[in-house]
């Protein structure tokens, strides 16, 4: 892990530092208090390579043999997370999000409604329903939350 990540803004988009946000979850110093907090910390784990955390927060009944080493083999460059909707019930919840990424000079997104369950005080990811999305327009705000227009920022990565 990059030593500067602890003082940098958290990749989950919380506008706080990684040290104040997702690091205590990744280091098992505390548990996520909601499905959306777990979702954000899981996205951050993909970005910075905390693959054991992804496995430990994925409900065993839904892993289908997935391992941390399989996750580590990806060459995905994550660009930004957009939370679209959240719902919370007694011991379950859902988070709809777009996780934008670059792979082979192509920008795409995981657009999903993820399901979570609360088991013994611990929120766990179970599964997700994938959907399709379009790329942002040239003049839309950039997906990486830079404050620039898409055409002046991440769109340049596709060339």
CSV table of C-alpha atoms in Angstrom, one decimal:
chain,number,residue,atom,x,y,z
A,1,UNK,CA,0.0,0.0,0.0
A,2,UNK,CA,1.2,3.5,-0.9
A,3,UNK,CA,2.4,5.2,2.3
A,4,UNK,CA,0.8,8.5,1.2
A,5,UNK,CA,-2.7,6.9,1.0
A,6,UNK,CA,-3.3,7.4,4.8
A,7,UNK,CA,-3.1,11.2,4.5
A,8,UNK,CA,-4.8,11.5,1.0
A,9,UNK,CA,-8.5,11.8,0.5
A,10,UNK,CA,-10.2,8.5,0.7
A,11,UNK,CA,-10.9,6.9,-2.7
A,12,UNK,CA,-14.5,6.2,-1.5
A,13,UNK,CA,-15.4,9.8,-2.1
A,14,UNK,CA,-16.2,10.7,1.5
A,15,UNK,CA,-14.1,13.9,1.3
A,16,UNK,CA,-12.1,12.8,4.4
A,17,UNK,CA,-8.7,11.2,4.6
A,18,UNK,CA,-8.3,7.4,4.1
A,19,UNK,CA,-6.9,7.3,7.7
A,20,UNK,CA,-10.2,8.9,9.0
A,21,UNK,CA,-12.5,6.9,6.7
A,22,UNK,CA,-11.9,3.4,5.4
A,23,UNK,CA,-8.5,2.5,6.9
A,24,UNK,CA,-10.0,1.6,10.4
A,25,UNK,CA,-12.4,-0.7,8.6
A,26,UNK,CA,-9.7,-2.3,6.4
A,27,UNK,CA,-7.5,-2.7,9.5
A,28,UNK,CA,-10.5,-4.3,11.5
A,29,UNK,CA,-10.3,-1.6,14.1
A,30,UNK,CA,-14.1,-1.1,13.7
A,31,UNK,CA,-17.0,-2.5,11.6
A,32,UNK,CA,-19.1,-0.7,9.0
A,33,UNK,CA,-22.2,0.7,10.6
A,34,UNK,CA,-24.4,0.6,7.5
A,35,UNK,CA,-24.6,-1.0,4.0
A,36,UNK,CA,-23.5,2.2,2.4
A,37,UNK,CA,-20.4,2.5,4.6
A,38,UNK,CA,-19.5,-1.1,3.8
A,39,UNK,CA,-20.1,-0.4,0.1
A,40,UNK,CA,-17.8,2.6,0.2
A,41,UNK,CA,-15.1,0.7,2.1
A,42,UNK,CA,-15.3,-2.2,-0.4
A,43,UNK,CA,-14.9,0.2,-3.3
A,44,UNK,CA,-11.9,1.7,-1.6
A,45,UNK,CA,-10.5,-1.8,-1.0
A,46,UNK,CA,-10.6,-2.4,-4.7
A,47,UNK,CA,-8.8,0.8,-5.4
A,48,UNK,CA,-5.9,0.3,-3.0
A,49,UNK,CA,-5.7,-3.5,-3.2
A,50,UNK,CA,-7.1,-4.6,0.1
A,51,UNK,CA,-8.3,-7.9,-1.4
A,52,UNK,CA,-8.5,-9.8,1.9
A,53,UNK,CA,-10.9,-7.2,3.2
A,54,UNK,CA,-13.1,-7.8,0.2
A,55,UNK,CA,-13.2,-11.5,0.9
A,56,UNK,CA,-13.8,-11.1,4.6
A,57,UNK,CA,-16.8,-8.7,4.0
A,58,UNK,CA,-18.3,-11.0,1.3
A,59,UNK,CA,-20.9,-13.4,2.8
A,60,UNK,CA,-19.5,-16.9,2.6
A,61,UNK,CA,-22.7,-18.3,1.1
A,62,UNK,CA,-22.3,-16.0,-1.9
A,63,UNK,CA,-18.5,-16.1,-2.6
A,64,UNK,CA,-18.7,-19.0,-5.1
A,65,UNK,CA,-15.0,-19.8,-4.6
A,66,UNK,CA,-13.8,-16.2,-5.1
A,67,UNK,CA,-10.3,-15.6,-3.6
A,68,UNK,CA,-8.2,-12.6,-2.8
A,69,UNK,CA,-5.6,-13.8,-5.3
A,70,UNK,CA,-8.2,-13.8,-8.1
A,71,UNK,CA,-9.2,-10.3,-7.2
A,72,UNK,CA,-5.5,-9.2,-7.2
A,73,UNK,CA,-5.0,-10.4,-10.7
A,74,UNK,CA,-7.2,-7.6,-12.2
A,75,UNK,CA,-5.5,-4.7,-14.0
A,76,UNK,CA,-8.4,-2.4,-13.4
A,77,UNK,CA,-7.7,1.3,-12.7
A,78,UNK,CA,-10.6,2.7,-10.6
A,79,UNK,CA,-11.7,6.2,-11.4
A,80,UNK,CA,-14.6,7.1,-9.1
A,81,UNK,CA,-17.6,6.0,-7.1
A,82,UNK,CA,-21.1,7.4,-7.4
A,83,UNK,CA,-23.7,6.4,-4.8
A,84,UNK,CA,-27.1,6.6,-6.5
A,85,UNK,CA,-29.5,5.2,-3.9
A,86,UNK,CA,-29.5,3.4,-0.5
A,87,UNK,CA,-32.2,1.6,1.4
A,88,UNK,CA,-31.9,0.2,4.9
A,89,UNK,CA,-34.2,-2.4,6.5
A,90,UNK,CA,-33.8,-4.1,9.9
A,91,UNK,CA,-31.0,-6.6,9.0
A,92,UNK,CA,-30.6,-6.0,5.3
A,93,UNK,CA,-30.0,-3.1,2.9
A,94,UNK,CA,-29.2,-2.2,-0.7
A,95,UNK,CA,-26.9,0.3,-2.3
A,96,UNK,CA,-27.2,1.3,-6.0
A,97,UNK,CA,-23.9,2.7,-7.3
A,98,UNK,CA,-21.7,3.3,-10.3
A,99,UNK,CA,-18.0,2.4,-9.9
A,100,UNK,CA,-16.2,3.9,-12.8
A,101,UNK,CA,-13.0,2.2,-14.1
A,102,UNK,CA,-10.5,2.2,-16.9
A,103,UNK,CA,-9.4,-1.1,-18.5
A,104,UNK,CA,-7.6,-1.5,-21.8
A,105,UNK,CA,-8.0,2.3,-22.5
A,106,UNK,CA,-11.8,1.9,-22.2
A,107,UNK,CA,-13.9,3.6,-19.5
A,108,UNK,CA,-16.8,1.6,-18.1
A,109,UNK,CA,-18.8,1.3,-14.9
A,110,UNK,CA,-20.0,-1.4,-12.6
A,111,UNK,CA,-23.6,-0.2,-12.3
A,112,UNK,CA,-25.2,-2.4,-9.6
A,113,UNK,CA,-27.7,-2.6,-6.9
A,114,UNK,CA,-25.8,-4.5,-4.2
A,115,UNK,CA,-27.5,-6.4,-1.4
A,116,UNK,CA,-26.2,-6.6,2.2
A,117,UNK,CA,-27.1,-8.5,5.3
A,118,UNK,CA,-26.3,-7.9,9.0
A,119,UNK,CA,-24.9,-11.0,10.6
A,120,UNK,CA,-23.9,-11.0,14.2
A,121,UNK,CA,-23.4,-7.2,14.1
A,122,UNK,CA,-21.4,-7.3,10.9
A,123,UNK,CA,-22.6,-6.0,7.5
A,124,UNK,CA,-21.7,-8.4,4.7
A,125,UNK,CA,-22.1,-8.1,0.9
A,126,UNK,CA,-24.2,-10.9,-0.6
A,127,UNK,CA,-24.8,-10.3,-4.3
A,128,UNK,CA,-25.6,-7.6,-6.8
A,129,UNK,CA,-27.9,-7.0,-9.7
A,130,UNK,CA,-25.9,-5.5,-12.7
A,131,UNK,CA,-27.3,-2.9,-14.9
A,132,UNK,CA,-26.1,-1.0,-18.0
A,133,UNK,CA,-25.1,2.7,-18.1
A,134,UNK,CA,-23.8,5.1,-20.6
A,135,UNK,CA,-20.6,7.1,-20.5
A,136,UNK,CA,-20.9,10.7,-19.2
A,137,UNK,CA,-21.4,13.3,-21.9
A,138,UNK,CA,-18.4,15.5,-22.8
A,139,UNK,CA,-19.6,18.4,-20.7
A,140,UNK,CA,-20.8,16.4,-17.8
A,141,UNK,CA,-18.9,16.6,-14.5
A,142,UNK,CA,-16.0,14.1,-14.5
A,143,UNK,CA,-16.6,10.7,-12.9
A,144,UNK,CA,-13.5,11.0,-10.8
A,145,UNK,CA,-15.0,14.1,-8.9
A,146,UNK,CA,-12.1,16.3,-10.0
A,147,UNK,CA,-14.5,19.2,-10.6
A,148,UNK,CA,-13.5,19.3,-14.3
A,149,UNK,CA,-15.7,18.4,-17.3
A,150,UNK,CA,-15.4,14.8,-18.4
A,151,UNK,CA,-13.9,15.8,-21.7
A,152,UNK,CA,-11.1,17.7,-19.9
A,153,UNK,CA,-10.3,14.9,-17.5
A,154,UNK,CA,-10.9,11.1,-17.6
A,155,UNK,CA,-12.1,11.1,-21.2
A,156,UNK,CA,-8.5,11.8,-22.1
A,157,UNK,CA,-7.5,8.4,-20.6
A,158,UNK,CA,-9.2,6.6,-23.5
A,159,UNK,CA,-6.7,7.8,-26.1
